[in-house]
Coordinates of C-alpha atoms in Angstrom, one line a residue:
Chain O
M1 CA -60.8 53.7 73.9
K2 CA -57.7 55.3 72.1
P3 CA -58.2 57.3 68.5
S4 CA -55.7 55.2 66.9
T5 CA -57.8 51.9 68.1
A6 CA -61.8 53.4 67.0
Y7 CA -59.8 55.0 64.0
L8 CA -59.2 51.6 62.9
A9 CA -62.0 49.5 63.8
L10 CA -64.4 52.5 61.9
Y11 CA -62.1 51.7 59.2
N12 CA -62.2 47.7 59.0
A13 CA -66.0 48.2 59.5
A14 CA -65.9 50.3 56.3
Q15 CA -64.2 47.8 54.5
A16 CA -66.1 44.7 55.9
C17 CA -69.4 47.2 55.0
G18 CA -68.2 47.5 51.5
W19 CA -67.2 44.4 51.2
A20 CA -70.7 43.0 51.9
A21 CA -72.2 44.6 49.8
I22 CA -70.0 43.3 46.7
L23 CA -70.7 40.1 47.8
V24 CA -74.6 40.6 48.0
V25 CA -74.5 42.8 44.7
L26 CA -72.4 39.3 42.7
V27 CA -74.6 36.4 44.8
I28 CA -77.8 38.4 43.7
G29 CA -76.7 38.6 40.0
V30 CA -75.6 35.2 40.3
T31 CA -79.8 34.1 41.5
Q32 CA -80.7 36.2 38.8
R33 CA -78.8 34.2 36.6
E34 CA -77.3 37.8 35.4
T35 CA -74.4 37.4 32.4
P36 CA -70.8 38.5 33.7
E37 CA -71.0 41.4 32.1
Q38 CA -73.9 42.6 33.7
L39 CA -72.4 41.5 37.0
Y40 CA -69.1 42.8 36.5
D41 CA -70.9 46.4 36.0
R42 CA -72.9 46.3 39.3
A43 CA -70.0 45.5 41.7
A44 CA -67.4 46.8 39.4
P45 CA -67.1 50.4 40.6
L46 CA -67.7 49.4 44.9
T47 CA -64.5 46.9 44.5
K48 CA -62.0 50.4 42.9
L49 CA -63.3 52.4 45.7
V50 CA -62.7 49.4 48.2
Q51 CA -59.4 47.9 46.7
G52 CA -58.0 51.3 46.0
A53 CA -58.7 53.3 49.6
A54 CA -57.0 49.8 51.2
I55 CA -53.5 51.3 50.2
L56 CA -54.1 52.4 53.9
D57 CA -53.4 48.5 54.8
T58 CA -49.9 49.3 54.6
L59 CA -50.2 53.2 54.9
H60 CA -51.3 51.5 59.0
A61 CA -48.4 48.4 58.5
A62 CA -45.5 51.4 57.6
V63 CA -46.2 53.1 60.6
G64 CA -47.1 51.0 62.9
L65 CA -50.1 51.2 63.8
V66 CA -51.0 47.2 63.2
P67 CA -48.1 44.4 63.1
S68 CA -48.4 44.0 59.4
S69 CA -45.4 43.7 57.1
P70 CA -45.6 47.0 54.3
A71 CA -44.0 45.0 52.3
M72 CA -46.5 42.6 52.3
T73 CA -49.8 44.2 52.1
L74 CA -48.0 47.0 49.5
M75 CA -46.7 43.5 47.2
F76 CA -51.2 42.0 47.1
W77 CA -52.3 46.1 47.4
V78 CA -50.6 45.5 43.8
G79 CA -50.7 42.9 42.9
R80 CA -55.0 42.5 42.8
G81 CA -54.3 46.6 41.8
N82 CA -53.3 45.8 38.7
A83 CA -55.3 43.1 38.2
L84 CA -58.3 45.4 38.4
F85 CA -57.2 48.7 37.0
A86 CA -54.6 47.9 34.8
I87 CA -56.0 44.7 33.5
T88 CA -59.6 44.4 33.6
E89 CA -60.6 48.1 33.5
P90 CA -59.6 48.6 29.9
I91 CA -60.6 45.8 28.2
A92 CA -63.7 45.5 27.5
A93 CA -63.4 42.1 26.6
L94 CA -62.7 40.5 30.0
H95 CA -65.9 43.1 31.4
A96 CA -68.2 40.1 29.6
S97 CA -65.9 36.6 31.3
W98 CA -66.9 34.7 34.8
W99 CA -63.0 35.0 35.2
A100 CA -63.4 38.6 36.0
V101 CA -66.2 37.7 38.1
L102 CA -65.1 34.8 40.4
M103 CA -61.9 36.9 40.7
L104 CA -64.4 40.1 42.3
G105 CA -66.4 37.1 44.1
A106 CA -63.9 35.3 45.4
W107 CA -61.6 38.6 46.5
A108 CA -65.3 39.5 48.2
A109 CA -65.7 36.4 49.9
A110 CA -61.8 36.8 51.9
E111 CA -62.7 39.8 52.9
V112 CA -65.9 39.6 54.4
I113 CA -64.2 37.3 57.1
R114 CA -61.3 38.9 57.5
Y115 CA -61.6 43.2 57.4
P116 CA -64.2 42.2 60.6
W117 CA -61.8 39.8 62.0
Y118 CA -59.2 43.2 61.9
A119 CA -62.5 45.0 63.6
A120 CA -63.0 42.8 66.0
I121 CA -59.4 41.3 67.4
T122 CA -59.0 45.3 66.9
L123 CA -61.5 46.3 69.8
G124 CA -60.1 42.4 71.7
A125 CA -63.3 40.8 71.2
C126 CA -62.8 39.0 68.9
P127 CA -64.8 35.5 68.7
G128 CA -62.9 32.1 68.4
W129 CA -64.9 30.7 65.6
L130 CA -64.5 33.9 63.5
T131 CA -60.6 33.8 63.8
W132 CA -61.3 29.7 62.0
L133 CA -63.0 31.2 59.4
R134 CA -59.9 33.8 58.5
Y135 CA -57.6 31.5 58.7
T136 CA -59.6 28.8 57.1
M137 CA -61.2 30.1 54.8
F138 CA -58.6 31.1 52.5
I139 CA -57.4 28.0 51.5
P140 CA -60.0 27.6 48.8
L141 CA -60.1 31.3 48.2
F142 CA -56.9 32.5 48.0
P143 CA -55.9 30.2 45.0
L144 CA -59.0 31.1 43.1
G145 CA -58.5 34.7 43.5
T146 CA -55.0 34.2 42.0
L147 CA -56.3 32.1 39.9
A148 CA -59.0 34.5 37.8
E149 CA -56.3 37.1 38.0
M150 CA -53.6 34.4 36.2
A151 CA -56.2 33.7 34.2
L152 CA -57.1 37.6 33.6
M153 CA -54.1 39.0 32.8
W154 CA -53.9 36.2 29.7
T155 CA -56.4 36.2 28.0
A156 CA -55.3 40.4 28.2
L157 CA -52.3 39.7 26.5
P158 CA -53.1 40.1 22.6
E159 CA -55.1 43.0 23.5
L160 CA -52.4 44.8 25.6
Q161 CA -49.9 43.8 22.5
S162 CA -51.8 45.1 20.2
R163 CA -52.7 48.1 22.1
R164 CA -49.4 48.9 23.7
L165 CA -51.1 49.8 26.5
Y166 CA -48.5 51.9 29.4
S167 CA -45.6 51.0 27.0
L168 CA -43.1 53.3 26.3
G169 CA -40.8 53.0 22.7
L170 CA -37.5 54.6 22.4
P171 CA -36.5 57.9 21.8
N172 CA -38.0 59.5 24.9
P173 CA -36.4 61.8 27.1
Y174 CA -36.7 59.6 30.0
N175 CA -34.0 57.0 28.6
W176 CA -36.4 54.3 29.1
A177 CA -38.8 51.7 27.2
F178 CA -41.3 49.7 28.9
D179 CA -43.3 46.7 27.8
Y180 CA -46.4 46.2 29.9
H181 CA -47.4 43.0 27.1
R182 CA -43.7 40.9 27.7
F183 CA -44.5 42.5 31.6
I184 CA -47.3 41.0 32.5
Q185 CA -45.7 37.6 30.7
I186 CA -42.8 37.4 33.0
V187 CA -45.8 38.3 36.3
L188 CA -47.5 35.5 35.1
L189 CA -44.4 32.7 34.7
L190 CA -43.7 34.6 38.3
Y191 CA -47.4 34.3 40.1
P192 CA -47.7 31.0 41.1
L193 CA -43.8 32.0 43.0
L194 CA -45.1 34.8 44.9
W195 CA -48.3 32.9 45.2
W196 CA -47.1 30.3 47.5
Q197 CA -44.8 32.6 49.1
L198 CA -48.0 34.8 50.6
Y199 CA -50.7 30.9 50.9
S200 CA -47.6 28.8 53.0
S201 CA -46.9 32.1 55.2
L202 CA -50.5 32.0 55.9
L203 CA -51.0 28.5 56.2
R204 CA -47.7 28.6 58.8
A205 CA -50.2 31.6 60.9
R206 CA -52.9 29.1 60.9
A207 CA -50.9 26.4 62.8
K208 CA -49.5 28.4 64.9
K209 CA -52.6 30.6 65.6
L210 CA -55.1 27.4 65.2
G211 CA -53.3 24.5 66.9
G212 CA -52.7 26.0 70.2
S213 CA -53.3 24.0 73.0
K214 CA -53.6 20.4 71.8
G215 CA -57.4 19.6 71.4
G216 CA -58.2 22.7 72.7
S217 CA -60.0 24.6 70.1
S218 CA -60.8 22.1 67.7
K219 CA -63.4 20.9 70.1
G220 CA -66.2 23.3 69.6
G221 CA -65.2 25.3 70.9
S222 CA -67.0 27.0 73.7
G223 CA -68.3 24.1 75.5
E224 CA -68.3 25.7 79.3
G225 CA -69.0 29.4 78.1
S226 CA -65.5 29.9 78.2
R227 CA -64.0 31.1 74.6
P228 CA -61.3 28.4 73.0
P229 CA -57.7 28.6 74.5
A230 CA -56.1 29.8 70.5
A231 CA -58.5 33.3 70.6
D232 CA -57.1 33.7 73.6
I233 CA -53.3 33.7 72.6
L234 CA -54.2 35.1 69.6
R235 CA -56.4 38.5 71.5
Q236 CA -53.6 38.6 73.7
E237 CA -50.2 38.8 71.5
T238 CA -52.0 41.4 69.4
R239 CA -53.4 43.3 71.7
S240 CA -49.7 43.5 73.7
K241 CA -48.5 44.5 70.0
L242 CA -51.1 47.1 69.0
L243 CA -49.4 48.2 73.2
K244 CA -46.9 48.1 71.9
T245 CA -46.5 50.5 68.9
Q246 CA -48.4 53.7 70.9
Chain V
M1 CA -15.2 19.8 81.6
K2 CA -17.9 18.2 79.8
L3 CA -20.2 19.8 77.9
E4 CA -23.1 18.4 75.9
V5 CA -23.8 20.1 72.5
V6 CA -27.4 20.1 71.2
S7 CA -29.3 20.7 67.9
R8 CA -31.8 23.6 68.3
S9 CA -34.9 20.6 68.5
G10 CA -32.2 19.3 71.5
R11 CA -31.4 16.6 69.9
S12 CA -27.5 15.7 71.4
I13 CA -24.9 15.8 68.3
A14 CA -22.0 15.7 70.7
T15 CA -19.9 15.5 74.1
L16 CA -17.0 17.9 74.2
D17 CA -14.6 17.9 76.9
V18 CA -12.6 21.3 77.3
N19 CA -11.0 23.3 79.4
P20 CA -13.2 25.9 80.4
D21 CA -10.5 28.6 80.3
S22 CA -10.1 27.6 76.0
T23 CA -11.9 30.5 73.6
V24 CA -14.7 30.2 71.7
A25 CA -12.5 30.2 68.8
E26 CA -10.3 26.6 70.0
L27 CA -14.5 25.2 71.2
K28 CA -14.8 25.3 67.3
K29 CA -11.9 23.8 66.0
K30 CA -12.3 21.0 68.6
F31 CA -15.6 20.4 67.4
H32 CA -14.5 21.0 63.3
G33 CA -11.9 17.7 64.4
L34 CA -16.0 16.0 65.3
K35 CA -17.9 17.2 62.9
K36 CA -15.8 16.9 59.7
T37 CA -18.1 18.7 57.6
Y38 CA -18.5 21.8 60.2
Y39 CA -15.5 23.6 59.1
P40 CA -15.5 26.5 62.1
A41 CA -16.9 29.7 60.0
R42 CA -19.8 27.0 60.0
Q43 CA -20.3 26.6 63.1
R44 CA -22.9 29.4 65.3
F45 CA -23.2 28.0 68.9
A46 CA -25.9 29.5 71.9
L47 CA -26.4 29.1 75.1
P48 CA -29.8 27.3 76.5
V49 CA -32.4 30.0 76.5
K50 CA -32.6 32.2 79.9
A51 CA -35.6 32.7 82.0
G52 CA -37.0 36.2 80.1
E53 CA -34.9 35.8 77.1
T54 CA -36.8 34.5 73.9
R55 CA -32.8 33.4 72.3
G56 CA -29.8 32.0 74.0
Q57 CA -26.9 34.0 73.8
V58 CA -24.9 33.1 71.1
L59 CA -21.5 32.5 71.5
S60 CA -20.0 35.4 69.2
D61 CA -16.4 36.3 70.2
D62 CA -14.6 33.8 68.8
S63 CA -11.7 35.3 71.4
K64 CA -13.9 35.2 75.2
R65 CA -13.2 32.4 76.7
L66 CA -16.1 29.7 77.5
S67 CA -15.3 30.6 81.4
D68 CA -16.5 34.4 80.1
Y69 CA -19.8 33.0 79.3
G70 CA -20.4 31.8 81.9
L71 CA -20.5 27.8 80.6
A72 CA -19.1 25.1 83.6
E73 CA -18.6 20.9 84.4
G74 CA -22.4 19.4 82.5
G75 CA -22.5 23.0 80.3
K76 CA -25.1 22.6 77.4
L77 CA -24.9 24.3 73.9
E78 CA -27.0 25.0 70.8
F79 CA -25.7 24.5 67.8
K80 CA -27.1 26.0 64.4
D81 CA -25.0 25.2 61.1
L82 CA -24.7 28.1 59.4
G83 CA -24.0 26.2 55.8
P84 CA -21.5 27.0 53.6
Q85 CA -19.5 29.6 53.5
I86 CA -17.5 32.9 52.1
G87 CA -15.4 34.8 52.6
Y88 CA -16.8 38.4 52.7
S89 CA -13.9 40.4 50.2
T90 CA -14.6 37.2 47.8
V91 CA -18.6 38.0 48.1
F92 CA -17.5 41.7 47.4
F93 CA -14.5 41.0 44.7
W94 CA -17.2 39.2 42.8
E95 CA -20.5 41.5 42.7
Y96 CA -18.1 44.2 41.5
F97 CA -16.1 42.1 39.6
G98 CA -19.6 41.3 36.9
P99 CA -20.6 45.7 36.4
L100 CA -16.7 46.3 35.6
V101 CA -17.2 44.1 33.2
V102 CA -20.9 44.1 32.0
Y103 CA -21.8 47.8 31.9
P104 CA -19.0 48.7 28.8
L105 CA -19.8 45.5 27.1
F106 CA -22.6 47.4 26.0
F107 CA -20.9 50.4 25.2
F108 CA -17.9 49.0 23.4
L109 CA -20.3 46.1 21.7
P110 CA -23.9 47.9 20.2
Q111 CA -23.7 45.4 17.2
Y112 CA -24.0 42.8 19.4
L113 CA -25.8 43.9 22.1
Y114 CA -28.4 45.5 20.2
P115 CA -28.8 43.3 17.3
H116 CA -32.4 44.1 16.5
I117 CA -31.1 47.6 15.9
K118 CA -29.0 48.5 12.4
A119 CA -25.2 50.0 12.8
P120 CA -25.4 53.5 11.5
A121 CA -22.9 53.3 8.8
G122 CA -19.6 54.6 10.3
G123 CA -20.5 52.9 13.3
T124 CA -21.8 53.9 16.4
Q125 CA -21.0 57.5 17.7
H126 CA -21.6 57.9 22.2
A127 CA -22.2 61.4 22.9
L128 CA -19.6 63.0 25.3
V129 CA -21.7 62.2 28.7
Q130 CA -21.9 58.8 27.4
K131 CA -18.1 58.4 26.8
L132 CA -17.9 59.9 30.7
A133 CA -20.7 57.9 32.7
C134 CA -19.6 54.6 31.9
A135 CA -15.9 56.2 32.8
Y136 CA -17.5 56.4 35.5
W137 CA -18.8 54.1 36.4
C138 CA -15.6 51.4 35.7
F139 CA -14.1 53.9 38.4
H140 CA -16.3 53.6 40.9
Y141 CA -16.3 49.6 41.0
A142 CA -12.8 49.9 40.3
K143 CA -12.4 51.7 43.4
R144 CA -14.5 49.2 44.8
I145 CA -12.4 46.1 44.1
V146 CA -9.2 48.0 45.8
E147 CA -11.4 49.5 48.6
T148 CA -12.0 45.9 49.9
F149 CA -8.7 44.3 49.2
T150 CA -6.8 47.9 50.3
V151 CA -8.9 49.9 53.1
H152 CA -12.2 47.4 54.1
K153 CA -11.4 46.1 57.7
F154 CA -14.5 43.3 57.8
G155 CA -16.9 43.0 61.2
H156 CA -17.7 39.1 60.3
A157 CA -15.2 37.0 58.0
T158 CA -17.4 35.5 56.2
M159 CA -21.2 34.9 55.1
P160 CA -23.5 32.4 53.7
I161 CA -22.8 31.2 50.5
F162 CA -26.9 31.8 49.1
N163 CA -25.4 35.4 49.1
L164 CA -23.2 35.4 46.4
F165 CA -25.9 34.8 44.4
K166 CA -28.3 37.2 45.4
N167 CA -25.9 40.3 45.5
C168 CA -24.3 39.0 41.9
G169 CA -27.9 38.5 40.7
Y170 CA -29.4 42.6 42.4
Y171 CA -25.0 44.2 40.6
W172 CA -24.5 42.7 37.4
G173 CA -29.2 42.5 37.0
Y174 CA -29.2 46.6 37.7
A175 CA -25.6 46.5 35.5
A176 CA -26.5 45.1 32.4
Y177 CA -30.5 47.2 32.7
V178 CA -28.7 50.6 33.4
S179 CA -26.1 50.2 31.1
Y180 CA -28.2 48.8 28.1
F181 CA -30.5 52.4 27.6
V182 CA -27.7 55.1 29.2
N183 CA -25.5 53.9 25.9
H184 CA -28.5 52.4 23.7
P185 CA -28.0 54.5 19.8
L186 CA -31.5 55.5 20.0
Y187 CA -30.0 57.3 23.6
T188 CA -31.1 61.3 23.7
A189 CA -28.4 62.8 25.7
P190 CA -29.7 65.8 27.8
N191 CA -27.8 68.9 28.7
Q192 CA -24.9 68.8 28.6
T193 CA -22.7 71.2 29.7
V194 CA -25.3 70.0 33.1
S195 CA -24.1 66.5 32.5
V196 CA -20.9 66.9 33.0
A197 CA -20.8 69.4 35.9
C198 CA -22.4 66.4 37.7
L199 CA -20.5 63.8 37.3
A200 CA -17.5 66.0 38.6
A201 CA -20.2 66.5 41.3
A202 CA -20.3 62.6 41.5
V203 CA -16.3 62.5 41.2
L204 CA -16.1 64.7 44.7
A205 CA -18.6 62.6 45.9
Q206 CA -17.0 59.0 45.6
L207 CA -14.4 60.7 47.3
G208 CA -16.1 61.8 50.1
N209 CA -17.4 58.3 50.2
F210 CA -13.5 57.2 50.2
W211 CA -12.5 59.6 52.7
S212 CA -15.7 58.0 54.7
H213 CA -14.0 54.6 54.4
L214 CA -10.5 55.6 55.5
I215 CA -12.3 56.9 58.7
L216 CA -14.7 54.0 59.0
A217 CA -11.4 51.7 58.5
G218 CA -9.0 54.0 61.6
L219 CA -11.4 53.6 64.0
R220 CA -10.6 50.7 65.6
K221 CA -7.3 49.1 66.2
P222 CA -6.4 46.2 64.9
G223 CA -7.7 43.6 67.6
E224 CA -9.9 45.8 69.5
K225 CA -13.7 44.3 68.5
E226 CA -15.9 47.0 70.7
Y227 CA -17.4 49.2 68.7
R228 CA -16.3 53.7 68.1
I229 CA -18.1 56.2 67.8
P230 CA -17.3 57.6 64.3
K231 CA -15.5 60.8 64.1
G232 CA -14.5 63.3 61.6
G233 CA -15.4 64.0 58.1
L234 CA -19.2 64.1 57.6
F235 CA -19.3 62.1 61.0
N236 CA -18.7 64.2 63.2
Y237 CA -22.2 65.2 61.5
V238 CA -24.0 61.9 59.9
S239 CA -23.9 58.1 61.5
C240 CA -23.1 57.0 58.1
A241 CA -21.9 59.6 55.7
N242 CA -20.1 57.1 53.4
Y243 CA -24.2 56.5 52.4
T244 CA -24.6 59.7 52.6
F245 CA -21.5 60.5 49.1
E246 CA -22.6 56.9 48.2
I247 CA -26.2 58.1 48.0
W248 CA -24.5 61.5 46.3
G249 CA -23.3 59.9 43.8
W250 CA -26.0 58.0 42.7
L251 CA -28.4 60.9 42.6
L252 CA -25.7 62.8 40.4
Y253 CA -24.9 59.7 38.1
S254 CA -28.7 59.3 37.2
V255 CA -29.4 63.0 36.5
A256 CA -26.4 63.3 34.3
V257 CA -27.8 60.5 32.2
Q258 CA -31.3 61.3 32.3
S259 CA -32.5 57.5 32.4
I260 CA -34.9 55.8 34.6
P261 CA -33.0 52.6 35.4
A262 CA -30.7 54.9 36.8
Y263 CA -33.1 56.3 39.1
L264 CA -34.4 53.2 39.8
F265 CA -30.7 51.7 40.6
A266 CA -30.1 55.1 43.1
A267 CA -34.1 54.9 44.4
T268 CA -33.1 50.8 45.2
G269 CA -29.8 51.5 47.2
A270 CA -30.4 54.0 49.3
A271 CA -32.8 52.0 50.7
Q272 CA -31.4 49.0 51.4
M273 CA -28.2 52.0 52.4
T274 CA -31.2 53.2 54.9
Q275 CA -32.2 50.4 56.7
W276 CA -28.8 49.4 57.5
A277 CA -28.0 53.7 58.7
I278 CA -31.4 53.4 60.4
A279 CA -29.8 49.9 62.1
K280 CA -26.6 50.9 63.0
H281 CA -27.7 54.5 64.2
N282 CA -29.4 52.6 66.4
R283 CA -27.2 50.4 67.6
L284 CA -24.6 53.2 68.2
R285 CA -27.7 54.9 70.6
K286 CA -28.1 52.3 72.6
L287 CA -24.4 51.5 73.5
F288 CA -23.6 55.0 73.8
D289 CA -25.9 55.9 76.3
G290 CA -24.0 58.2 78.4
K291 CA -24.7 56.2 81.7
D292 CA -21.7 54.2 83.5
G293 CA -19.3 56.2 82.0
R294 CA -19.6 54.7 78.0
P295 CA -19.5 59.0 76.3
K296 CA -23.0 60.0 74.8
Y297 CA -24.1 59.2 70.9
P298 CA -24.2 62.5 70.0
R299 CA -27.0 64.3 67.7
R300 CA -26.4 63.2 64.6
W301 CA -28.1 62.9 61.1
I302 CA -29.5 59.2 60.7
I303 CA -27.8 59.2 56.5
F304 CA -29.2 62.2 54.7
P305 CA -29.7 65.5 55.9
P306 CA -32.0 67.4 55.8
F307 CA -34.8 64.0 55.6
L308 CA -33.1 61.4 56.9

């Protein structure tokens, strides 16, 4: 096995474990009727770690280790980072909000499928049902996560303004002024557009990967013990892409 | 010979009867006669996809004959509508005209553009660096407009009209963003000696950029279509020497005015130029591979020694 393959498999497996732990903590906490604040206190530290580490996704794309677009992965990371580190973390009232719990939960539920899928693809052993999950579960989870992020930003606006967080006023030696509160208002306006860009490209990818051969993959798969065609095509495509980047 | 024109989805659009020795340009004129909406600049024809290809070969050279592309009786052509087109020089003019007008607005009319700031008694006083920066900015864009109509030779005649709005948005937007802060009443002027020296060096960079444009314009004689290896000036060492000087110009401008928006503008421009430079450098290296009597592309920096 190539070192880069082993590294990628390990990285994706580590991310998968981290997000799984977050999801488990949240699920157990919810069943035990913990308050949002307790849930956030439990889940946030690990989330900050794994979400912060996810900048590596962009690095891997930038050096050609994976076929993803560096620009897209960076946009994704910045969006999530902003919601978690810049908005939710510094504003105590948001820790007690169900929106924060929903955001962490939606993220974790999606990543607990996405990272194992990446790991399986890297090792060339991806079952059809995992591909199906990866290209289907985003449909409800992505809008939920985005909605939660927007709700948190909206709720944060008054405090962003009163505390003038991350803002710079003139005069200063950089000859620049930045009003983060106004910036977030503009981000909120643009969010649906940016979300739709990502969402529609995932839907298109879904049509390509799961559409496959007519009547092949959607018939519940492994009848004769052979893997559904769509997953095969997918594996071959990804393998040849990984080989090309060497 | 009869050629069948199909859409990209395979639907038959028209049948054209043309002479095999006629040029692509003549084909496009004939097609325009049949379909009035699609003037020649909007038309793109491609051959059907052959085995081993992902896309069909495009009939990109208007002066080539149809037979040169291997077209014969009963041949098929795939048509793509490139959308409404606009001339390169038109786009260049409008995208450069904006900054030429927008930037000085903040310098000359602060009472209207900073209405929330009370005007000081006796009118706004500008530091020397703000005055020189405004002059440099206007000189730069005036130079670009002059080059558009006197120096540049464009490889393509037109681009999609959407680019007009995209490019103008970029140039006009950044002009306003940079100018707002550099000409702000609460602007903090940096060390004057350093600033003046930087702007002087920036002017030299602009001269270098102009010289590079002259070299590029002189690479092909009128009517020639082939790529040539750029030579002369900084091109002997850098594939895209024109971009090198341009990046230096904006870097020096930013240091002179000490404003974050200026640095952001310089960085954005540099990033785009780097993308273009890498593509051009690789295209030239692939073309000039040293085989079959072709010269070998010399080892050169791509855009910005000593980094890339």
